[in-house]
Coordinates of C-alpha atoms and ligand atoms in Angstrom, one line a residue:
Chain A
M1 CA -46.3 8.5 -55.5
V2 CA -49.0 8.0 -52.3
E3 CA -48.9 4.6 -52.1
F4 CA -45.7 4.9 -51.1
M5 CA -45.5 7.1 -48.9
K6 CA -48.7 5.0 -47.4
R7 CA -46.2 2.8 -47.2
A8 CA -43.7 4.6 -45.5
L9 CA -46.4 6.0 -43.2
E10 CA -46.4 1.6 -42.0
L11 CA -43.2 1.6 -41.8
A12 CA -42.6 4.7 -39.4
S13 CA -45.9 3.8 -37.4
E14 CA -43.8 -0.3 -36.7
A15 CA -41.0 2.6 -35.2
L16 CA -43.1 3.9 -33.0
A17 CA -44.0 0.9 -31.7
A18 CA -40.7 -0.2 -31.1
Q19 CA -39.9 3.4 -29.3
E20 CA -37.6 4.7 -32.3
V21 CA -38.7 8.2 -34.0
P22 CA -41.2 7.0 -36.0
V23 CA -39.3 8.1 -39.9
G24 CA -40.2 5.6 -42.0
C25 CA -37.8 5.9 -45.5
V26 CA -39.4 3.4 -49.2
F27 CA -36.6 3.9 -52.0
T28 CA -38.4 2.7 -55.5
I29 CA -36.5 2.5 -58.8
N30 CA -39.4 2.8 -62.1
E31 CA -42.4 2.2 -59.5
N32 CA -41.4 -1.1 -58.3
I33 CA -39.6 -0.6 -54.2
V34 CA -35.5 -1.7 -54.1
A35 CA -35.3 -0.9 -50.4
E36 CA -37.9 0.4 -46.8
S37 CA -36.8 0.2 -43.8
R38 CA -37.7 2.7 -40.6
N39 CA -35.0 4.6 -37.8
S40 CA -33.4 2.6 -35.4
V41 CA -31.7 4.9 -33.8
N42 CA -32.5 3.5 -29.9
I43 CA -31.5 0.2 -30.4
T44 CA -28.5 -0.1 -32.6
H45 CA -26.9 3.0 -29.8
N46 CA -25.8 5.2 -33.3
P47 CA -27.2 7.8 -33.5
T48 CA -27.1 8.1 -37.5
R49 CA -28.7 4.9 -38.0
H50 CA -32.0 6.7 -39.7
A51 CA -34.4 5.4 -41.8
E52 CA -33.6 6.2 -45.0
M53 CA -29.6 5.9 -44.1
N54 CA -31.0 2.2 -43.4
C55 CA -32.1 2.0 -46.5
I56 CA -28.9 3.1 -48.0
D57 CA -27.2 0.2 -46.3
T58 CA -29.8 -2.4 -48.3
V59 CA -29.1 -1.2 -51.8
L60 CA -25.1 -1.4 -51.1
D61 CA -25.7 -5.3 -49.5
Y62 CA -27.8 -5.6 -52.7
C63 CA -25.9 -4.5 -55.0
K64 CA -22.7 -6.2 -53.7
E65 CA -25.0 -9.1 -53.7
N66 CA -25.7 -9.2 -57.2
N67 CA -22.8 -8.1 -58.6
I68 CA -24.2 -4.8 -60.1
D69 CA -22.6 -1.1 -59.8
Y70 CA -23.9 0.1 -56.9
A71 CA -23.2 4.4 -57.8
N72 CA -25.2 4.2 -61.5
Y73 CA -28.0 1.4 -59.7
F74 CA -28.5 4.5 -56.5
R75 CA -28.8 7.7 -59.8
N76 CA -32.0 6.2 -61.0
I77 CA -34.0 5.7 -57.3
D78 CA -36.2 7.9 -56.1
V79 CA -37.0 8.2 -51.9
Y80 CA -40.4 8.7 -50.3
V81 CA -39.3 9.3 -46.4
T82 CA -42.0 10.9 -44.2
V83 CA -39.9 13.4 -42.4
E84 CA -37.7 15.8 -44.3
P85 CA -34.3 13.6 -44.8
C86 CA -31.6 15.8 -41.5
I87 CA -29.2 17.4 -43.0
M88 CA -27.1 14.0 -42.3
C89 CA -29.2 12.3 -44.6
A90 CA -29.8 14.9 -47.2
A91 CA -25.8 14.7 -48.0
A92 CA -25.8 11.0 -48.2
L93 CA -28.9 11.1 -50.5
N94 CA -26.7 13.4 -52.6
I95 CA -23.4 12.1 -52.0
L96 CA -25.0 9.1 -53.6
K97 CA -27.4 11.6 -56.5
V98 CA -30.4 10.3 -56.2
N99 CA -33.0 10.7 -58.7
Q100 CA -34.9 12.3 -56.6
V101 CA -36.5 12.6 -52.9
I102 CA -39.7 13.0 -52.1
Y103 CA -41.0 14.0 -48.3
G104 CA -44.0 13.7 -46.0
C105 CA -43.3 16.7 -43.7
P106 CA -40.3 19.6 -42.9
N107 CA -38.1 18.8 -40.4
D108 CA -37.8 21.7 -38.2
R109 CA -34.8 20.4 -36.1
F110 CA -32.5 19.3 -39.0
G111 CA -33.9 19.3 -42.3
G112 CA -31.9 19.2 -45.7
Y113 CA -33.7 22.3 -46.6
T114 CA -35.2 23.7 -43.9
V115 CA -33.1 24.4 -41.7
L116 CA -29.6 24.5 -44.2
D117 CA -30.0 23.5 -47.9
V118 CA -28.1 21.4 -48.1
R119 CA -28.2 20.1 -52.4
K120 CA -26.2 23.8 -52.5
F121 CA -23.5 22.1 -51.4
Y122 CA -23.7 19.2 -53.9
E123 CA -23.7 19.4 -58.1
P124 CA -25.2 17.6 -58.9
H125 CA -27.6 17.1 -56.5
Y126 CA -31.8 15.5 -56.1
M127 CA -34.5 16.7 -56.8
L128 CA -36.8 18.1 -54.0
S129 CA -41.3 17.9 -52.9
G130 CA -42.5 17.8 -49.5
N131 CA -45.8 18.1 -48.2
L132 CA -46.7 14.0 -49.3
C133 CA -49.3 13.3 -46.1
A134 CA -47.9 15.3 -44.2
D135 CA -50.6 15.7 -41.0
E136 CA -49.8 11.3 -41.5
A137 CA -46.3 11.8 -40.7
M138 CA -46.8 15.1 -38.3
A139 CA -49.2 13.2 -35.7
L140 CA -46.7 9.9 -36.0
L141 CA -43.4 12.4 -34.5
K142 CA -46.2 14.7 -32.0
Q143 CA -47.1 11.2 -30.5
F144 CA -43.4 9.9 -30.1
Y145 CA -41.9 13.3 -29.0
K146 CA -44.7 13.3 -26.7
G147 CA -43.5 10.8 -24.7
V148 CA -40.1 10.5 -24.3
N149 CA -36.7 9.3 -25.2
P150 CA -36.1 5.1 -23.7
N151 CA -32.2 4.7 -24.6
A152 CA -31.1 9.2 -23.6
P153 CA -30.6 9.7 -20.0
E154 CA -32.8 11.7 -17.9
S155 CA -31.3 15.9 -18.6
K156 CA -30.5 14.7 -21.7
A157 CA -34.6 13.2 -22.7
K158 CA -36.2 16.2 -21.1
K159 CA -35.1 18.7 -23.5
K160 CA -36.1 16.8 -26.6
P161 CA -38.3 19.7 -28.1
L162 CA -40.9 18.7 -30.4
Chain B
M1 CA -18.6 10.7 -53.3
S2 CA -14.7 11.7 -55.8
S3 CA -15.5 15.5 -55.7
E4 CA -15.6 14.7 -51.5
L5 CA -11.7 13.3 -52.9
E6 CA -10.0 16.2 -54.1
P7 CA -7.8 17.5 -51.8
P8 CA -7.9 21.5 -50.6
E9 CA -5.2 23.1 -52.5
K10 CA -4.8 21.5 -56.3
K11 CA -1.3 20.4 -57.0
P12 CA 1.0 18.8 -58.8
K13 CA -0.3 14.9 -58.2
I14 CA 1.5 12.7 -56.9
T15 CA 0.7 9.0 -56.1
G16 CA 1.4 5.7 -55.3
N17 CA 4.9 6.9 -53.4
N18 CA 4.9 4.7 -50.0
D19 CA 8.3 6.7 -48.8
L20 CA 7.4 9.8 -50.0
C21 CA 4.4 8.9 -48.3
I22 CA 5.7 8.2 -45.1
E23 CA 8.0 10.8 -45.1
T24 CA 5.4 13.7 -45.5
I25 CA 3.7 12.2 -42.6
D26 CA 6.1 12.0 -40.6
K27 CA 7.4 15.6 -41.4
C28 CA 3.6 16.5 -39.6
I29 CA 3.8 14.3 -36.9
E30 CA 6.7 16.2 -36.8
N31 CA 6.1 19.8 -36.8
I32 CA 1.8 19.5 -34.8
T33 CA 3.8 17.1 -32.1
S34 CA 6.1 18.8 -31.2
S35 CA 4.8 22.3 -31.4
E36 CA 3.7 24.7 -29.2
K37 CA 1.8 26.2 -31.1
N38 CA -1.9 27.2 -29.6
L39 CA -5.5 25.6 -31.0
Q40 CA -8.1 27.8 -33.1
P41 CA -10.9 27.9 -32.6
I42 CA -13.4 27.3 -35.6
I43 CA -16.5 29.9 -34.7
N44 CA -19.6 31.9 -36.0
D45 CA -17.8 34.4 -38.5
E46 CA -20.0 36.9 -36.7
F47 CA -17.0 37.5 -33.9
H48 CA -14.4 38.5 -36.7
M49 CA -16.7 41.3 -39.2
P50 CA -16.4 44.6 -39.8
I51 CA -19.6 46.4 -37.6
Q52 CA -22.8 45.4 -38.9
L53 CA -25.1 49.5 -39.3
V54 CA -28.9 49.8 -39.9
K55 CA -30.2 53.8 -40.7
V56 CA -31.8 54.9 -38.1
Y57 CA -33.5 58.0 -37.2
V58 CA -32.8 60.5 -35.2
G59 CA -34.2 63.8 -32.9
H60 CA -32.4 66.0 -31.9
I61 CA -34.2 67.9 -28.6
R62 CA -35.1 71.0 -27.4
S63 CA -34.4 71.4 -24.5
A64 CA -32.4 69.0 -22.0
K65 CA -34.8 69.3 -19.9
D66 CA -37.3 66.4 -21.7
I67 CA -34.8 63.3 -22.5
S68 CA -35.6 61.7 -19.7
R69 CA -39.2 62.3 -20.2
T70 CA -39.1 61.3 -23.9
I71 CA -36.6 58.2 -23.3
L72 CA -39.7 56.8 -21.4
I73 CA -42.6 57.3 -24.0
L74 CA -40.2 56.8 -26.6
N75 CA -40.0 53.1 -24.4
E76 CA -43.0 52.4 -24.3
R77 CA -44.4 53.7 -27.5
I78 CA -42.0 52.9 -30.0
P79 CA -40.0 50.5 -28.7
L80 CA -36.9 49.3 -29.9
K81 CA -36.1 45.5 -29.3
E82 CA -33.5 44.6 -32.2
L83 CA -31.1 47.5 -31.4
S84 CA -31.8 47.2 -27.3
H85 CA -28.1 47.5 -26.9
L86 CA -28.1 50.5 -28.3
K87 CA -29.0 52.9 -25.5
R88 CA -31.0 55.5 -27.5
V89 CA -29.7 58.1 -27.0
R90 CA -26.0 60.7 -27.0
C91 CA -25.8 64.3 -26.0
Q92 CA -29.6 65.4 -26.8
C93 CA -29.7 62.7 -30.2
I94 CA -32.5 60.7 -29.1
I95 CA -32.2 57.3 -31.5
L96 CA -36.5 57.3 -32.4
C97 CA -36.4 53.8 -35.2
P98 CA -35.0 52.8 -38.0
T99 CA -36.5 54.2 -41.0
T100 CA -37.3 51.4 -42.4
F101 CA -40.4 51.7 -39.4
L102 CA -41.6 54.4 -41.7
H103 CA -43.7 52.2 -44.2
N104 CA -45.6 54.8 -46.4
M105 CA -45.6 57.9 -44.0
S106 CA -44.0 60.7 -45.5
S107 CA -41.8 62.0 -42.8
I108 CA -40.7 61.5 -39.3
Q109 CA -42.7 63.5 -37.6
E110 CA -45.6 62.4 -39.2
Y111 CA -43.8 59.3 -37.8
I112 CA -44.2 60.3 -33.6
E113 CA -47.5 62.0 -33.7
I114 CA -49.0 59.3 -34.5
H115 CA -47.5 57.1 -32.4
A116 CA -46.7 60.0 -29.4
L117 CA -47.9 62.6 -29.6
E118 CA -46.9 64.3 -26.9
L119 CA -43.1 65.1 -28.8
K120 CA -44.5 66.2 -30.8
D121 CA -43.1 69.8 -30.8
V122 CA -40.4 67.5 -28.8
F123 CA -37.5 67.3 -32.1
D124 CA -36.5 70.6 -33.5
Y125 CA -35.2 68.5 -36.1
F126 CA -34.3 64.9 -37.3
K127 CA -31.6 63.5 -39.1
E128 CA -30.9 60.1 -40.6
I129 CA -27.9 57.8 -39.1
N130 CA -26.1 54.7 -39.6
V131 CA -25.6 52.9 -35.4
P132 CA -25.0 49.2 -35.1
L133 CA -27.3 46.8 -36.0
L134 CA -26.2 44.0 -33.4
P135 CA -24.8 44.1 -30.2
P136 CA -21.2 43.2 -29.3
K137 CA -20.2 39.6 -28.4
I138 CA -16.1 40.8 -27.7
V139 CA -14.5 43.4 -25.8
S140 CA -12.8 44.9 -29.4
Q141 CA -16.0 45.0 -31.5
Y142 CA -17.9 47.2 -27.7
N143 CA -14.5 49.8 -28.1
E144 CA -15.9 49.5 -32.0
T145 CA -19.4 49.6 -31.2
K146 CA -19.4 52.9 -29.6
K147 CA -17.6 54.6 -31.1
I148 CA -20.3 54.6 -33.4
W149 CA -23.2 55.1 -30.8
P150 CA -23.2 54.1 -27.3
C151 CA -24.5 50.3 -26.2
N152 CA -24.4 48.1 -23.8
F153 CA -21.8 46.0 -23.3
H154 CA -21.9 42.0 -20.8
P155 CA -18.2 40.9 -21.4
N156 CA -18.1 36.9 -21.6
T157 CA -14.9 35.3 -20.7
Y158 CA -15.8 32.6 -22.9
F159 CA -16.3 34.9 -26.3
E160 CA -13.8 36.4 -24.9
K161 CA -11.2 33.3 -24.9
L162 CA -13.0 31.8 -28.3
V163 CA -10.9 34.6 -29.9
S164 CA -7.9 34.9 -28.0
D165 CA -4.9 33.2 -28.6
H166 CA -4.4 31.0 -25.7
F167 CA -7.9 29.2 -25.4
F168 CA -5.8 25.3 -23.9
S169 CA -3.5 25.5 -21.8
S170 CA 1.0 25.2 -22.2
Y171 CA -0.5 20.7 -21.5
E172 CA -3.8 20.2 -22.8
V173 CA -2.2 21.6 -25.8
K174 CA 0.2 19.4 -25.4
L175 CA -2.2 16.7 -24.9
H176 CA -4.3 17.9 -28.4
R177 CA -1.2 17.8 -30.3
Q178 CA -0.6 14.3 -29.4
F179 CA -4.2 12.6 -30.1
M180 CA -4.5 14.1 -33.8
G181 CA -0.7 12.6 -33.6
V182 CA -2.1 9.1 -33.6
V183 CA -4.1 10.3 -35.7
F184 CA -1.0 10.4 -38.2
E185 CA 0.5 7.2 -37.4
I186 CA -2.6 5.2 -37.7
A187 CA -2.9 7.1 -41.5
K188 CA 1.3 6.7 -41.3
W189 CA 0.2 3.0 -40.6
Y190 CA -2.1 2.5 -43.7
V191 CA 0.3 4.1 -46.0
M192 CA 2.3 1.7 -44.5
H193 CA 0.7 -1.5 -44.3
R194 CA -1.8 -1.1 -47.2
G195 CA -1.1 1.2 -50.1
T196 CA -3.9 2.7 -50.4
S197 CA -3.0 6.3 -49.8
S198 CA -1.6 9.4 -52.1
V199 CA -0.2 13.0 -50.2
V200 CA -0.7 16.4 -52.0
G201 CA 1.3 18.8 -51.5
G202 CA 1.1 17.2 -47.9
I203 CA -2.3 17.3 -47.8
F204 CA -3.4 14.0 -47.3
E205 CA -6.6 12.8 -50.2
N206 CA -8.7 9.4 -50.2
V207 CA -8.0 8.9 -46.3
N208 CA -9.5 10.5 -43.0
V209 CA -9.2 9.6 -39.4
T210 CA -10.6 9.0 -36.9
V211 CA -10.2 9.4 -33.5
V212 CA -12.0 9.1 -30.9
V213 CA -10.8 10.6 -27.0
N214 CA -12.5 10.3 -23.9
P215 CA -11.7 13.4 -22.5
I216 CA -12.4 12.1 -18.1
N217 CA -10.0 9.5 -18.6
N218 CA -8.1 10.5 -21.7
R219 CA -8.8 6.8 -23.4
I220 CA -9.0 5.9 -26.8
V221 CA -12.6 4.3 -27.1
T222 CA -11.8 4.4 -30.4
I223 CA -10.8 4.6 -34.4
S224 CA -11.2 4.0 -37.3
Y225 CA -9.7 4.6 -40.9
D226 CA -11.8 5.5 -43.7
Y227 CA -14.0 2.4 -46.5
R228 CA -15.7 4.8 -48.4
H229 CA -13.8 3.1 -51.0
N230 CA -16.0 -0.2 -50.4
H231 CA -18.8 1.1 -49.0
P232 CA -19.9 5.1 -49.8
M233 CA -20.9 5.8 -46.4
Q234 CA -18.4 4.3 -44.5
H235 CA -16.6 7.8 -44.0
S236 CA -13.9 7.8 -40.7
A237 CA -16.3 9.7 -38.3
M238 CA -19.2 7.4 -39.6
L239 CA -17.2 4.3 -38.5
A240 CA -16.3 6.0 -35.6
I241 CA -19.4 6.8 -34.2
D242 CA -21.1 3.3 -35.2
N243 CA -17.8 1.8 -34.2
V244 CA -19.0 4.2 -30.3
A245 CA -22.5 2.0 -30.1
K246 CA -19.9 -1.2 -30.5
T247 CA -18.2 -0.4 -27.0
Q248 CA -21.5 0.2 -26.0
N249 CA -23.1 -2.7 -26.9
G250 CA -25.4 -1.7 -30.3
G251 CA -24.1 -0.6 -34.2
V252 CA -24.3 -2.5 -36.9
W253 CA -21.7 -2.0 -39.0
S254 CA -20.2 -5.9 -39.3
T255 CA -16.8 -5.3 -39.9
D256 CA -13.5 -8.2 -40.8
Y257 CA -12.0 -7.3 -37.8
D258 CA -14.4 -7.3 -34.6
N259 CA -12.5 -7.4 -31.5
N260 CA -13.8 -6.3 -28.1
L261 CA -11.7 -4.2 -26.8
L262 CA -11.3 -2.0 -30.2
P263 CA -14.1 -2.6 -32.8
G264 CA -13.5 -2.6 -36.9
L265 CA -9.6 -2.7 -35.7
E266 CA -6.9 -4.5 -37.4
Q267 CA -4.6 -6.7 -34.2
E268 CA -2.0 -5.6 -36.3
L269 CA -2.4 -1.8 -35.5
I270 CA -4.1 -2.4 -31.9
D271 CA -0.5 -3.5 -31.3
Y272 CA 1.2 -0.7 -33.0
L273 CA -0.1 1.7 -31.1
K274 CA -0.2 0.2 -28.1
E275 CA 3.2 -0.2 -28.6
K276 CA 3.4 3.7 -29.3
F277 CA 1.7 4.8 -27.1
S278 CA 1.9 3.3 -24.2
H279 CA 0.4 6.0 -21.9
F280 CA -2.7 7.0 -23.6
G281 CA -5.7 4.1 -22.4
I282 CA -6.7 2.4 -26.4
G283 CA -10.2 0.7 -26.3
M284 CA -13.3 1.1 -23.6
K285 CA -12.5 -2.2 -21.5
K286 CA -9.8 -0.9 -18.2
S287 CA -8.5 -3.4 -16.1
K288 CA -8.1 -2.5 -13.0
T289 CA -4.4 -0.6 -13.1
D290 CA -5.9 2.0 -15.9
V291 CA -8.0 3.0 -13.4
Q292 CA -5.2 3.8 -10.8
E293 CA -3.2 5.5 -13.1
E294 CA -6.5 7.3 -14.4
K295 CA -6.1 8.9 -11.0
S296 CA -2.8 8.7 -10.6
V297 CA -2.6 11.3 -13.8
N298 CA -5.7 12.8 -12.5
D299 CA -4.1 14.0 -9.4
L300 CA -0.7 15.3 -11.3
H301 CA -2.6 17.2 -13.7
G302 CA -5.5 18.3 -11.5
E303 CA -4.9 21.7 -13.7
G304 CA -5.1 20.8 -16.3
C305 CA -7.1 18.7 -17.8
G306 CA -9.1 18.2 -15.1
A307 CA -10.8 21.9 -15.0
K308 CA -10.8 20.4 -19.0
T309 CA -14.8 20.3 -18.2
D310 CA -16.9 23.7 -17.4
L311 CA -14.6 25.5 -18.6
H312 CA -16.6 27.3 -20.9
G313 CA -18.8 27.9 -17.2
E314 CA -22.7 28.1 -18.2
D315 CA -22.0 31.4 -20.8
C316 CA -21.4 29.7 -23.4
G317 CA -24.7 28.4 -23.7
H318 CA -23.4 24.8 -24.4
K319 CA -26.4 22.1 -22.8
T320 CA -24.0 19.0 -22.5
V321 CA -20.8 21.3 -20.4
V322 CA -21.3 19.0 -16.9
H323 CA -20.0 15.3 -17.7
G324 CA -18.1 14.5 -13.7
E325 CA -20.8 13.5 -11.7
T326 CA -23.6 12.3 -14.0
K327 CA -21.4 10.5 -16.4
E328 CA -21.5 7.0 -14.4
K329 CA -24.5 7.3 -13.4
D330 CA -25.8 7.7 -16.6
G331 CA -23.3 5.7 -18.8
P332 CA -21.6 6.6 -21.2
Y333 CA -25.0 7.9 -23.9
L334 CA -23.2 7.8 -27.9
C335 CA -20.8 10.7 -28.9
T336 CA -21.9 12.2 -25.6
G337 CA -18.3 14.0 -23.6
Y338 CA -15.9 13.1 -26.4
Y339 CA -14.2 14.7 -27.7
I340 CA -12.8 14.2 -31.9
Y341 CA -9.8 13.8 -33.7
M342 CA -9.4 14.0 -37.8
L343 CA -7.3 13.8 -40.0
R344 CA -9.4 16.3 -42.3
E345 CA -12.1 18.3 -42.3
P346 CA -15.6 16.5 -42.1
C347 CA -18.5 16.4 -44.7
V348 CA -21.6 17.1 -44.6
M349 CA -22.9 14.4 -43.3
C350 CA -20.0 13.1 -41.2
A351 CA -20.6 17.2 -39.2
M352 CA -24.3 16.0 -39.0
G353 CA -23.3 12.3 -38.4
L354 CA -21.4 14.6 -35.1
V355 CA -23.8 16.2 -34.0
H356 CA -26.6 13.5 -33.6
A357 CA -23.2 11.4 -32.1
R358 CA -23.2 14.6 -29.3
A359 CA -19.3 15.1 -29.5
K360 CA -19.0 17.4 -27.1
R361 CA -14.9 18.7 -29.4
I362 CA -14.1 18.2 -32.9
F363 CA -10.4 18.4 -34.4
Y364 CA -9.2 18.0 -37.0
C365 CA -5.9 18.7 -38.9
F366 CA -7.3 19.5 -42.8
N367 CA -9.9 22.4 -44.3
N368 CA -12.0 19.9 -47.1
S369 CA -12.6 22.6 -49.3
D370 CA -15.0 20.7 -51.6
T371 CA -16.6 18.9 -48.7
G372 CA -15.8 20.2 -45.3
A373 CA -18.8 21.2 -42.6
L374 CA -17.1 23.0 -40.0
N375 CA -15.0 25.1 -41.8
S376 CA -15.5 25.4 -45.7
V377 CA -18.0 24.7 -47.9
V378 CA -19.9 26.1 -44.3
K379 CA -20.2 26.2 -40.0
L380 CA -22.2 23.4 -38.9
Q381 CA -21.4 24.6 -35.5
T382 CA -22.6 27.5 -36.5
V383 CA -26.3 26.9 -37.6
A384 CA -28.5 27.5 -34.6
S385 CA -31.4 26.1 -34.8
L386 CA -29.2 23.0 -34.3
N387 CA -29.7 21.0 -31.5
H388 CA -26.2 20.2 -29.7
H389 CA -23.4 22.3 -30.6
F390 CA -20.0 21.3 -30.8
E391 CA -16.4 23.1 -30.4
V392 CA -14.5 23.0 -33.3
F393 CA -10.8 23.7 -33.3
S394 CA -7.5 22.9 -35.9
G395 CA -4.9 25.5 -37.1
F396 CA -2.4 21.5 -35.7
L397 CA 0.1 23.3 -39.0
Ligands
ZN401 ZN1 -31.4 12.2 -41.7
ZN402 ZN1 -18.1 12.1 -44.2

């Protein structure tokens, strides 16, 4: 488990280096990585391109290319993500009925558990656990928010609290 | 995902009948665009909830001349931060503290002696009463609240507007209804050309449509149609957000129909819309004539639509209010300032996507009782800890 989170943290560092909010994510099936990605909101100008959404698209592409029923495929997926999935990603992962979600640090601003427990809207919903390598995940976030989101207009970037 | 495709009301299913579908859509368009009924803001339940009460101790002062001194001492020793909307005194009764403050103490007399010893003989008796827990937000709540206990109130014109039946001017109502008409025309086009829809009791199933409008010039920035049957994340709002990204030289989802004007849309549909809605600008690209048109439109309706950006003033707590000035300098940023028109209430994923995109206002026609996140299962716009809050309106039919 820890090894997957370590990999997700590497991806988060990659995001930081690319001036993106440092969140990384790894999808596994039976302890094998099937998708990995990181936040890419600024480069795509699409605020929904969170690490989880990128991984989802990777899996969907893979399923399409290989004629695999994605609905079944997702049910076996475990999600390792450095920061608690936001409300949007939490909803997406529940729509896809992934098996479980393991996160690093909580997400006080957008968290799909901390701010609003999205699981209550979906039945069945994934298993959720947190606090795996939370300090490392949080340290990356802190580093990012010390700087400024380069793509946000001046006035908005300044408002970003941690 | 299938749960999200359920219609809000479960009625007998009529499927595969495109004629009926189109008839229903036409009827909707007729009703939506001909009605002059104002739209309904979808707001925090706090505005409509009955007054909530909390139990407090009050003490009756023996001698009226002690009132002001007693209040001063109490405010210092037993401050009531959570109840600061209430005046501390009514006649000769003074609020001492919520009953929960006592913890293990045996009586309010003991509590007073511990916290404000000099007041131990000021009261001739104590009683428990219920007082309003929350500060009144609107005049009608204030009137109810002050019947129970005197309270402070600062009227907020934006809040009053929210609960009134006239949030929008009649010009604005007409405009919003026209854009919702565009939403239905797109649904209709897809039914006619793709035959993918079914209609249940007048409520659309398997269909969502999003139209993104820049209210500064009333141009349609982008349009999207649900593609979730092929890609479970490509709900129309998520597609719309990506399409907007494409207008800003970003975007990730490739589509079969990329073009500069309206990414992801078939030319045939664009032509259909342009013919039908020649009075709206469609697509981001501006020709010189568009700019001129825009100018004359603004001159014409200076009041109606021009006033839109500052409707809510400072007091609404929205941080993205001021646009006109800064916009040119910054260029468009995500969906900041944009209005989003949707056939159905967006699901939790899409609604949060629109929060991330910082959309300014969401308008939708049908509730989505299973996963709708603007009214049905939750009102995301009222979740205080989020860093962006859009306004939500419905009530088209
Ligand atoms: Zn997310
Ligand atoms: Zn959705």
